[in-house]
């Protein structure tokens, strides 16, 4: 029995990533991907069911890393935090830059998710991710409200709208292919734009 040629796999994925980044999922050509990778379409179909399966393989590591990072960042239950720690959970600054540095490690995969995924199961990634983050964020807000740390009246629907605007300012630098230095400058502006202490009614005086 012939030994499978596993050197083909990374060539296909690299070629697919380039094609998807340039043309997006819907306009990407499997023929062009195969030609660039130097493989036959038969070799590709032995590994992937079709174009969407290939796209999902390209972004798979990014999706896993992203949700692992979210799980790590939200692993502390808000009920266990002190009042000061609960309020500081809304600080921006270095905490926000940590997010950007993490995403920059997965630059191409994240760019594919936020700007090239139309026609795939990740077509609504921007909305779905903001929705998940809104749910987690609202838990922190409600804990602060239950403790009397804020009297702000914000619904989960309103939190989703706010978080959608917030995460759009995270997605856009990747859509516009910012360098890390440009992202650092953008992060400073973003931190001034989103004053969560003011929005959520925290007294930090």
mmCIF file with all atom_site columns, N, CA, C and O in Angstrom, residues 4-51:
data_model
loop_
_atom_site.group_PDB
_atom_site.id
_atom_site.type_symbol
_atom_site.label_atom_id
_atom_site.label_alt_id
_atom_site.label_comp_id
_atom_site.label_asym_id
_atom_site.label_entity_id
_atom_site.label_seq_id
_atom_site.pdbx_PDB_ins_code
_atom_site.Cartn_x
_atom_site.Cartn_y
_atom_site.Cartn_z
_atom_site.occupancy
_atom_site.B_iso_or_equiv
_atom_site.pdbx_formal_charge
_atom_site.auth_seq_id
_atom_site.auth_comp_id
_atom_site.auth_asym_id
_atom_site.auth_atom_id
_atom_site.pdbx_PDB_model_num
ATOM 1   N N  . UNK A 1 4  ? 0.558   7.607  2.197  1.00 0.00 ? 4  UNK A N  1
ATOM 2   C CA . UNK A 1 4  ? -0.073  8.888  1.857  1.00 0.00 ? 4  UNK A CA 1
ATOM 3   C C  . UNK A 1 4  ? 0.945   10.020 1.875  1.00 0.00 ? 4  UNK A C  1
ATOM 4   O O  . UNK A 1 4  ? 1.824   10.065 2.746  1.00 0.00 ? 4  UNK A O  1
ATOM 5   N N  . UNK A 1 5  ? 0.835   10.927 0.930  1.00 0.00 ? 5  UNK A N  1
ATOM 6   C CA . UNK A 1 5  ? 1.757   12.069 0.848  1.00 0.00 ? 5  UNK A CA 1
ATOM 7   C C  . UNK A 1 5  ? 1.197   13.223 1.669  1.00 0.00 ? 5  UNK A C  1
ATOM 8   O O  . UNK A 1 5  ? 0.405   14.024 1.185  1.00 0.00 ? 5  UNK A O  1
ATOM 9   N N  . UNK A 1 6  ? 1.639   13.283 2.929  1.00 0.00 ? 6  UNK A N  1
ATOM 10  C CA . UNK A 1 6  ? 1.108   14.321 3.817  1.00 0.00 ? 6  UNK A CA 1
ATOM 11  C C  . UNK A 1 6  ? 1.727   15.696 3.555  1.00 0.00 ? 6  UNK A C  1
ATOM 12  O O  . UNK A 1 6  ? 1.268   16.690 4.121  1.00 0.00 ? 6  UNK A O  1
ATOM 13  N N  . UNK A 1 7  ? 2.753   15.765 2.724  1.00 0.00 ? 7  UNK A N  1
ATOM 14  C CA . UNK A 1 7  ? 3.318   17.077 2.390  1.00 0.00 ? 7  UNK A CA 1
ATOM 15  C C  . UNK A 1 7  ? 2.331   17.897 1.566  1.00 0.00 ? 7  UNK A C  1
ATOM 16  O O  . UNK A 1 7  ? 2.469   19.118 1.455  1.00 0.00 ? 7  UNK A O  1
ATOM 17  N N  . UNK A 1 8  ? 1.346   17.223 0.979  1.00 0.00 ? 8  UNK A N  1
ATOM 18  C CA . UNK A 1 8  ? 0.336   17.922 0.186  1.00 0.00 ? 8  UNK A CA 1
ATOM 19  C C  . UNK A 1 8  ? -0.566  18.790 1.068  1.00 0.00 ? 8  UNK A C  1
ATOM 20  O O  . UNK A 1 8  ? -0.976  19.889 0.683  1.00 0.00 ? 8  UNK A O  1
ATOM 21  N N  . UNK A 1 9  ? -0.858  18.310 2.269  1.00 0.00 ? 9  UNK A N  1
ATOM 22  C CA . UNK A 1 9  ? -1.838  18.976 3.132  1.00 0.00 ? 9  UNK A CA 1
ATOM 23  C C  . UNK A 1 9  ? -1.513  20.444 3.399  1.00 0.00 ? 9  UNK A C  1
ATOM 24  O O  . UNK A 1 9  ? -2.365  21.314 3.174  1.00 0.00 ? 9  UNK A O  1
ATOM 25  N N  . UNK A 1 10 ? -0.320  20.764 3.906  1.00 0.00 ? 10 UNK A N  1
ATOM 26  C CA . UNK A 1 10 ? -0.037  22.180 4.164  1.00 0.00 ? 10 UNK A CA 1
ATOM 27  C C  . UNK A 1 10 ? -0.008  23.025 2.893  1.00 0.00 ? 10 UNK A C  1
ATOM 28  O O  . UNK A 1 10 ? -0.347  24.212 2.932  1.00 0.00 ? 10 UNK A O  1
ATOM 29  N N  . UNK A 1 11 ? 0.372   22.417 1.770  1.00 0.00 ? 11 UNK A N  1
ATOM 30  C CA . UNK A 1 11 ? 0.381   23.171 0.519  1.00 0.00 ? 11 UNK A CA 1
ATOM 31  C C  . UNK A 1 11 ? -1.040  23.572 0.122  1.00 0.00 ? 11 UNK A C  1
ATOM 32  O O  . UNK A 1 11 ? -1.276  24.699 -0.323 1.00 0.00 ? 11 UNK A O  1
ATOM 33  N N  . UNK A 1 12 ? -1.968  22.650 0.287  1.00 0.00 ? 12 UNK A N  1
ATOM 34  C CA . UNK A 1 12 ? -3.364  22.954 -0.028 1.00 0.00 ? 12 UNK A CA 1
ATOM 35  C C  . UNK A 1 12 ? -3.903  24.040 0.894  1.00 0.00 ? 12 UNK A C  1
ATOM 36  O O  . UNK A 1 12 ? -4.549  25.000 0.445  1.00 0.00 ? 12 UNK A O  1
ATOM 37  N N  . UNK A 1 13 ? -3.629  23.916 2.182  1.00 0.00 ? 13 UNK A N  1
ATOM 38  C CA . UNK A 1 13 ? -4.142  24.897 3.146  1.00 0.00 ? 13 UNK A CA 1
ATOM 39  C C  . UNK A 1 13 ? -3.546  26.276 2.910  1.00 0.00 ? 13 UNK A C  1
ATOM 40  O O  . UNK A 1 13 ? -4.256  27.289 2.983  1.00 0.00 ? 13 UNK A O  1
ATOM 41  N N  . UNK A 1 14 ? -2.248  26.340 2.638  1.00 0.00 ? 14 UNK A N  1
ATOM 42  C CA . UNK A 1 14 ? -1.609  27.632 2.367  1.00 0.00 ? 14 UNK A CA 1
ATOM 43  C C  . UNK A 1 14 ? -2.172  28.266 1.103  1.00 0.00 ? 14 UNK A C  1
ATOM 44  O O  . UNK A 1 14 ? -2.438  29.476 1.059  1.00 0.00 ? 14 UNK A O  1
ATOM 45  N N  . UNK A 1 15 ? -2.344  27.468 0.084  1.00 0.00 ? 15 UNK A N  1
ATOM 46  C CA . UNK A 1 15 ? -2.894  27.972 -1.168 1.00 0.00 ? 15 UNK A CA 1
ATOM 47  C C  . UNK A 1 15 ? -4.327  28.438 -0.983 1.00 0.00 ? 15 UNK A C  1
ATOM 48  O O  . UNK A 1 15 ? -4.728  29.494 -1.495 1.00 0.00 ? 15 UNK A O  1
ATOM 49  N N  . UNK A 1 16 ? -5.102  27.654 -0.242 1.00 0.00 ? 16 UNK A N  1
ATOM 50  C CA . UNK A 1 16 ? -6.495  28.014 0.009  1.00 0.00 ? 16 UNK A CA 1
ATOM 51  C C  . UNK A 1 16 ? -6.591  29.310 0.808  1.00 0.00 ? 16 UNK A C  1
ATOM 52  O O  . UNK A 1 16 ? -7.437  30.171 0.513  1.00 0.00 ? 16 UNK A O  1
ATOM 53  N N  . UNK A 1 17 ? -5.755  29.454 1.801  1.00 0.00 ? 17 UNK A N  1
ATOM 54  C CA . UNK A 1 17 ? -5.778  30.677 2.609  1.00 0.00 ? 17 UNK A CA 1
ATOM 55  C C  . UNK A 1 17 ? -5.532  31.902 1.734  1.00 0.00 ? 17 UNK A C  1
ATOM 56  O O  . UNK A 1 17 ? -6.250  32.908 1.844  1.00 0.00 ? 17 UNK A O  1
ATOM 57  N N  . UNK A 1 18 ? -4.556  31.829 0.851  1.00 0.00 ? 18 UNK A N  1
ATOM 58  C CA . UNK A 1 18 ? -4.259  32.957 -0.038 1.00 0.00 ? 18 UNK A CA 1
ATOM 59  C C  . UNK A 1 18 ? -5.442  33.253 -0.956 1.00 0.00 ? 18 UNK A C  1
ATOM 60  O O  . UNK A 1 18 ? -5.811  34.422 -1.151 1.00 0.00 ? 18 UNK A O  1
ATOM 61  N N  . UNK A 1 19 ? -6.024  32.213 -1.521 1.00 0.00 ? 19 UNK A N  1
ATOM 62  C CA . UNK A 1 19 ? -7.149  32.399 -2.436 1.00 0.00 ? 19 UNK A CA 1
ATOM 63  C C  . UNK A 1 19 ? -8.363  32.983 -1.717 1.00 0.00 ? 19 UNK A C  1
ATOM 64  O O  . UNK A 1 19 ? -9.024  33.908 -2.226 1.00 0.00 ? 19 UNK A O  1
ATOM 65  N N  . UNK A 1 20 ? -8.658  32.501 -0.525 1.00 0.00 ? 20 UNK A N  1
ATOM 66  C CA . UNK A 1 20 ? -9.801  33.010 0.227  1.00 0.00 ? 20 UNK A CA 1
ATOM 67  C C  . UNK A 1 20 ? -9.583  34.459 0.668  1.00 0.00 ? 20 UNK A C  1
ATOM 68  O O  . UNK A 1 20 ? -10.525 35.255 0.665  1.00 0.00 ? 20 UNK A O  1
ATOM 69  N N  . UNK A 1 21 ? -8.360  34.792 1.054  1.00 0.00 ? 21 UNK A N  1
ATOM 70  C CA . UNK A 1 21 ? -8.074  36.164 1.485  1.00 0.00 ? 21 UNK A CA 1
ATOM 71  C C  . UNK A 1 21 ? -8.228  37.158 0.342  1.00 0.00 ? 21 UNK A C  1
ATOM 72  O O  . UNK A 1 21 ? -8.697  38.280 0.538  1.00 0.00 ? 21 UNK A O  1
ATOM 73  N N  . UNK A 1 22 ? -7.841  36.751 -0.844 1.00 0.00 ? 22 UNK A N  1
ATOM 74  C CA . UNK A 1 22 ? -7.910  37.645 -1.999 1.00 0.00 ? 22 UNK A CA 1
ATOM 75  C C  . UNK A 1 22 ? -9.323  37.749 -2.553 1.00 0.00 ? 22 UNK A C  1
ATOM 76  O O  . UNK A 1 22 ? -9.805  38.840 -2.870 1.00 0.00 ? 22 UNK A O  1
ATOM 77  N N  . UNK A 1 23 ? -10.022 36.625 -2.646 1.00 0.00 ? 23 UNK A N  1
ATOM 78  C CA . UNK A 1 23 ? -11.308 36.598 -3.350 1.00 0.00 ? 23 UNK A CA 1
ATOM 79  C C  . UNK A 1 23 ? -12.512 36.371 -2.450 1.00 0.00 ? 23 UNK A C  1
ATOM 80  O O  . UNK A 1 23 ? -13.650 36.520 -2.914 1.00 0.00 ? 23 UNK A O  1
ATOM 81  N N  . UNK A 1 24 ? -12.304 36.036 -1.174 1.00 0.00 ? 24 UNK A N  1
ATOM 82  C CA . UNK A 1 24 ? -13.421 35.650 -0.339 1.00 0.00 ? 24 UNK A CA 1
ATOM 83  C C  . UNK A 1 24 ? -13.856 34.242 -0.674 1.00 0.00 ? 24 UNK A C  1
ATOM 84  O O  . UNK A 1 24 ? -13.461 33.679 -1.705 1.00 0.00 ? 24 UNK A O  1
ATOM 85  N N  . UNK A 1 25 ? -14.685 33.650 0.195  1.00 0.00 ? 25 UNK A N  1
ATOM 86  C CA . UNK A 1 25 ? -15.088 32.259 -0.018 1.00 0.00 ? 25 UNK A CA 1
ATOM 87  C C  . UNK A 1 25 ? -15.869 32.070 -1.309 1.00 0.00 ? 25 UNK A C  1
ATOM 88  O O  . UNK A 1 25 ? -15.589 31.159 -2.096 1.00 0.00 ? 25 UNK A O  1
ATOM 89  N N  . UNK A 1 26 ? -16.864 32.912 -1.539 1.00 0.00 ? 26 UNK A N  1
ATOM 90  C CA . UNK A 1 26 ? -17.778 32.677 -2.647 1.00 0.00 ? 26 UNK A CA 1
ATOM 91  C C  . UNK A 1 26 ? -17.105 32.775 -4.012 1.00 0.00 ? 26 UNK A C  1
ATOM 92  O O  . UNK A 1 26 ? -17.444 32.034 -4.935 1.00 0.00 ? 26 UNK A O  1
ATOM 93  N N  . UNK A 1 27 ? -16.133 33.666 -4.160 1.00 0.00 ? 27 UNK A N  1
ATOM 94  C CA . UNK A 1 27 ? -15.477 33.853 -5.462 1.00 0.00 ? 27 UNK A CA 1
ATOM 95  C C  . UNK A 1 27 ? -14.199 33.039 -5.586 1.00 0.00 ? 27 UNK A C  1
ATOM 96  O O  . UNK A 1 27 ? -13.582 33.008 -6.656 1.00 0.00 ? 27 UNK A O  1
ATOM 97  N N  . UNK A 1 28 ? -13.782 32.385 -4.519 1.00 0.00 ? 28 UNK A N  1
ATOM 98  C CA . UNK A 1 28 ? -12.549 31.587 -4.561 1.00 0.00 ? 28 UNK A CA 1
ATOM 99  C C  . UNK A 1 28 ? -12.725 30.391 -5.500 1.00 0.00 ? 28 UNK A C  1
ATOM 100 O O  . UNK A 1 28 ? -13.806 29.819 -5.610 1.00 0.00 ? 28 UNK A O  1
ATOM 101 N N  . UNK A 1 29 ? -11.627 30.028 -6.157 1.00 0.00 ? 29 UNK A N  1
ATOM 102 C CA . UNK A 1 29 ? -11.651 28.934 -7.132 1.00 0.00 ? 29 UNK A CA 1
ATOM 103 C C  . UNK A 1 29 ? -10.860 27.738 -6.627 1.00 0.00 ? 29 UNK A C  1
ATOM 104 O O  . UNK A 1 29 ? -9.671  27.861 -6.317 1.00 0.00 ? 29 UNK A O  1
ATOM 105 N N  . UNK A 1 30 ? -11.522 26.576 -6.547 1.00 0.00 ? 30 UNK A N  1
ATOM 106 C CA . UNK A 1 30 ? -10.805 25.363 -6.164 1.00 0.00 ? 30 UNK A CA 1
ATOM 107 C C  . UNK A 1 30 ? -9.751  25.011 -7.209 1.00 0.00 ? 30 UNK A C  1
ATOM 108 O O  . UNK A 1 30 ? -8.683  24.499 -6.870 1.00 0.00 ? 30 UNK A O  1
ATOM 109 N N  . UNK A 1 31 ? -10.059 25.290 -8.467 1.00 0.00 ? 31 UNK A N  1
ATOM 110 C CA . UNK A 1 31 ? -9.102  25.028 -9.536 1.00 0.00 ? 31 UNK A CA 1
ATOM 111 C C  . UNK A 1 31 ? -7.822  25.844 -9.319 1.00 0.00 ? 31 UNK A C  1
ATOM 112 O O  . UNK A 1 31 ? -6.710  25.320 -9.431 1.00 0.00 ? 31 UNK A O  1
ATOM 113 N N  . UNK A 1 32 ? -7.993  27.126 -8.982 1.00 0.00 ? 32 UNK A N  1
ATOM 114 C CA . UNK A 1 32 ? -6.834  27.987 -8.744 1.00 0.00 ? 32 UNK A CA 1
ATOM 115 C C  . UNK A 1 32 ? -6.060  27.517 -7.517 1.00 0.00 ? 32 UNK A C  1
ATOM 116 O O  . UNK A 1 32 ? -4.820  27.559 -7.496 1.00 0.00 ? 32 UNK A O  1
ATOM 117 N N  . UNK A 1 33 ? -6.771  27.076 -6.494 1.00 0.00 ? 33 UNK A N  1
ATOM 118 C CA . UNK A 1 33 ? -6.124  26.573 -5.278 1.00 0.00 ? 33 UNK A CA 1
ATOM 119 C C  . UNK A 1 33 ? -5.276  25.354 -5.603 1.00 0.00 ? 33 UNK A C  1
ATOM 120 O O  . UNK A 1 33 ? -4.116  25.250 -5.178 1.00 0.00 ? 33 UNK A O  1
ATOM 121 N N  . UNK A 1 34 ? -5.829  24.439 -6.351 1.00 0.00 ? 34 UNK A N  1
ATOM 122 C CA . UNK A 1 34 ? -5.095  23.216 -6.717 1.00 0.00 ? 34 UNK A CA 1
ATOM 123 C C  . UNK A 1 34 ? -3.878  23.533 -7.576 1.00 0.00 ? 34 UNK A C  1
ATOM 124 O O  . UNK A 1 34 ? -2.793  22.972 -7.367 1.00 0.00 ? 34 UNK A O  1
ATOM 125 N N  . UNK A 1 35 ? -4.047  24.443 -8.546 1.00 0.00 ? 35 UNK A N  1
ATOM 126 C CA . UNK A 1 35 ? -2.935  24.794 -9.421 1.00 0.00 ? 35 UNK A CA 1
ATOM 127 C C  . UNK A 1 35 ? -1.802  25.437 -8.627 1.00 0.00 ? 35 UNK A C  1
ATOM 128 O O  . UNK A 1 35 ? -0.624  25.134 -8.835 1.00 0.00 ? 35 UNK A O  1
ATOM 129 N N  . UNK A 1 36 ? -2.161  26.327 -7.705 1.00 0.00 ? 36 UNK A N  1
ATOM 130 C CA . UNK A 1 36 ? -1.131  26.999 -6.899 1.00 0.00 ? 36 UNK A CA 1
ATOM 131 C C  . UNK A 1 36 ? -0.423  26.016 -5.974 1.00 0.00 ? 36 UNK A C  1
ATOM 132 O O  . UNK A 1 36 ? 0.780   26.139 -5.724 1.00 0.00 ? 36 UNK A O  1
ATOM 133 N N  . UNK A 1 37 ? -1.180  25.036 -5.461 1.00 0.00 ? 37 UNK A N  1
ATOM 134 C CA . UNK A 1 37 ? -0.595  24.048 -4.546 1.00 0.00 ? 37 UNK A CA 1
ATOM 135 C C  . UNK A 1 37 ? 0.136   22.938 -5.292 1.00 0.00 ? 37 UNK A C  1
ATOM 136 O O  . UNK A 1 37 ? 0.854   22.143 -4.675 1.00 0.00 ? 37 UNK A O  1
ATOM 137 N N  . UNK A 1 38 ? -0.073  22.872 -6.601 1.00 0.00 ? 38 UNK A N  1
ATOM 138 C CA . UNK A 1 38 ? 0.567   21.823 -7.388 1.00 0.00 ? 38 UNK A CA 1
ATOM 139 C C  . UNK A 1 38 ? -0.021  20.451 -7.131 1.00 0.00 ? 38 UNK A C  1
ATOM 140 O O  . UNK A 1 38 ? 0.697   19.453 -7.103 1.00 0.00 ? 38 UNK A O  1
ATOM 141 N N  . UNK A 1 39 ? -1.355  20.401 -6.946 1.00 0.00 ? 39 UNK A N  1
ATOM 142 C CA . UNK A 1 39 ? -2.026  19.131 -6.696 1.00 0.00 ? 39 UNK A CA 1
ATOM 143 C C  . UNK A 1 39 ? -3.216  18.999 -7.647 1.00 0.00 ? 39 UNK A C  1
ATOM 144 O O  . UNK A 1 39 ? -3.677  19.985 -8.237 1.00 0.00 ? 39 UNK A O  1
ATOM 145 N N  . UNK A 1 40 ? -3.731  17.814 -7.767 1.00 0.00 ? 40 UNK A N  1
ATOM 146 C CA . UNK A 1 40 ? -4.918  17.581 -8.576 1.00 0.00 ? 40 UNK A CA 1
ATOM 147 C C  . UNK A 1 40 ? -6.168  17.840 -7.749 1.00 0.00 ? 40 UNK A C  1
ATOM 148 O O  . UNK A 1 40 ? -6.138  17.809 -6.521 1.00 0.00 ? 40 UNK A O  1
ATOM 149 N N  . UNK A 1 41 ? -7.272  18.084 -8.442 1.00 0.00 ? 41 UNK A N  1
ATOM 150 C CA . UNK A 1 41 ? -8.540  18.256 -7.721 1.00 0.00 ? 41 UNK A CA 1
ATOM 151 C C  . UNK A 1 41 ? -8.921  16.962 -7.009 1.00 0.00 ? 41 UNK A C  1
ATOM 152 O O  . UNK A 1 41 ? -9.540  16.996 -5.941 1.00 0.00 ? 41 UNK A O  1
ATOM 153 N N  . UNK A 1 42 ? -8.513  15.829 -7.575 1.00 0.00 ? 42 UNK A N  1
ATOM 154 C CA . UNK A 1 42 ? -8.784  14.556 -6.921 1.00 0.00 ? 42 UNK A CA 1
ATOM 155 C C  . UNK A 1 42 ? -8.093  14.459 -5.577 1.00 0.00 ? 42 UNK A C  1
ATOM 156 O O  . UNK A 1 42 ? -8.675  13.956 -4.604 1.00 0.00 ? 42 UNK A O  1
ATOM 157 N N  . UNK A 1 43 ? -6.841  14.935 -5.512 1.00 0.00 ? 43 UNK A N  1
ATOM 158 C CA . UNK A 1 43 ? -6.104  14.915 -4.245 1.00 0.00 ? 43 UNK A CA 1
ATOM 159 C C  . UNK A 1 43 ? -6.790  15.800 -3.214 1.00 0.00 ? 43 UNK A C  1
ATOM 160 O O  . UNK A 1 43 ? -6.844  15.475 -2.020 1.00 0.00 ? 43 UNK A O  1
ATOM 161 N N  . UNK A 1 44 ? -7.339  16.926 -3.681 1.00 0.00 ? 44 UNK A N  1
ATOM 162 C CA . UNK A 1 44 ? -8.043  17.833 -2.747 1.00 0.00 ? 44 UNK A CA 1
ATOM 163 C C  . UNK A 1 44 ? -9.311  17.174 -2.223 1.00 0.00 ? 44 UNK A C  1
ATOM 164 O O  . UNK A 1 44 ? -9.581  17.204 -1.009 1.00 0.00 ? 44 UNK A O  1
ATOM 165 N N  . UNK A 1 45 ? -10.080 16.562 -3.115 1.00 0.00 ? 45 UNK A N  1
ATOM 166 C CA . UNK A 1 45 ? -11.347 15.963 -2.692 1.00 0.00 ? 45 UNK A CA 1
ATOM 167 C C  . UNK A 1 45 ? -11.156 14.710 -1.843 1.00 0.00 ? 45 UNK A C  1
ATOM 168 O O  . UNK A 1 45 ? -12.096 14.278 -1.161 1.00 0.00 ? 45 UNK A O  1
ATOM 169 N N  . UNK A 1 46 ? -9.973  14.117 -1.878 1.00 0.00 ? 46 UNK A N  1
ATOM 170 C CA . UNK A 1 46 ? -9.696  13.016 -0.966 1.00 0.00 ? 46 UNK A CA 1
ATOM 171 C C  . UNK A 1 46 ? -9.573  13.511 0.467  1.00 0.00 ? 46 UNK A C  1
ATOM 172 O O  . UNK A 1 46 ? -9.755  12.743 1.420  1.00 0.00 ? 46 UNK A O  1
ATOM 173 N N  . UNK A 1 47 ? -9.274  14.800 0.615  1.00 0.00 ? 47 UNK A N  1
ATOM 174 C CA . UNK A 1 47 ? -9.031  15.381 1.933  1.00 0.00 ? 47 UNK A CA 1
ATOM 175 C C  . UNK A 1 47 ? -10.193 16.252 2.431  1.00 0.00 ? 47 UNK A C  1
ATOM 176 O O  . UNK A 1 47 ? -10.399 16.374 3.641  1.00 0.00 ? 47 UNK A O  1
ATOM 177 N N  . UNK A 1 48 ? -10.908 16.880 1.511  1.00 0.00 ? 48 UNK A N  1
ATOM 178 C CA . UNK A 1 48 ? -11.982 17.802 1.886  1.00 0.00 ? 48 UNK A CA 1
ATOM 179 C C  . UNK A 1 48 ? -13.212 17.533 1.035  1.00 0.00 ? 48 UNK A C  1
ATOM 180 O O  . UNK A 1 48 ? -13.104 17.234 -0.159 1.00 0.00 ? 48 UNK A O  1
ATOM 181 N N  . UNK A 1 49 ? -14.389 17.656 1.637  1.00 0.00 ? 49 UNK A N  1
ATOM 182 C CA . UNK A 1 49 ? -15.634 17.364 0.935  1.00 0.00 ? 49 UNK A CA 1
ATOM 183 C C  . UNK A 1 49 ? -15.931 18.389 -0.149 1.00 0.00 ? 49 UNK A C  1
ATOM 184 O O  . UNK A 1 49 ? -16.639 18.095 -1.115 1.00 0.00 ? 49 UNK A O  1
ATOM 185 N N  . UNK A 1 50 ? -15.427 19.597 0.038  1.00 0.00 ? 50 UNK A N  1
ATOM 186 C CA . UNK A 1 50 ? -15.699 20.660 -0.916 1.00 0.00 ? 50 UNK A CA 1
ATOM 187 C C  . UNK A 1 50 ? -15.085 21.958 -0.436 1.00 0.00 ? 50 UNK A C  1
ATOM 188 O O  . UNK A 1 50 ? -14.278 21.983 0.502  1.00 0.00 ? 50 UNK A O  1
ATOM 189 N N  . UNK A 1 51 ? -15.489 23.056 -1.042 1.00 0.00 ? 51 UNK A N  1
ATOM 190 C CA . UNK A 1 51 ? -14.863 24.348 -0.750 1.00 0.00 ? 51 UNK A CA 1
ATOM 191 C C  . UNK A 1 51 ? -15.136 24.811 0.681  1.00 0.00 ? 51 UNK A C  1
ATOM 192 O O  . UNK A 1 51 ? -14.244 25.340 1.343  1.00 0.00 ? 51 UNK A O  1
#
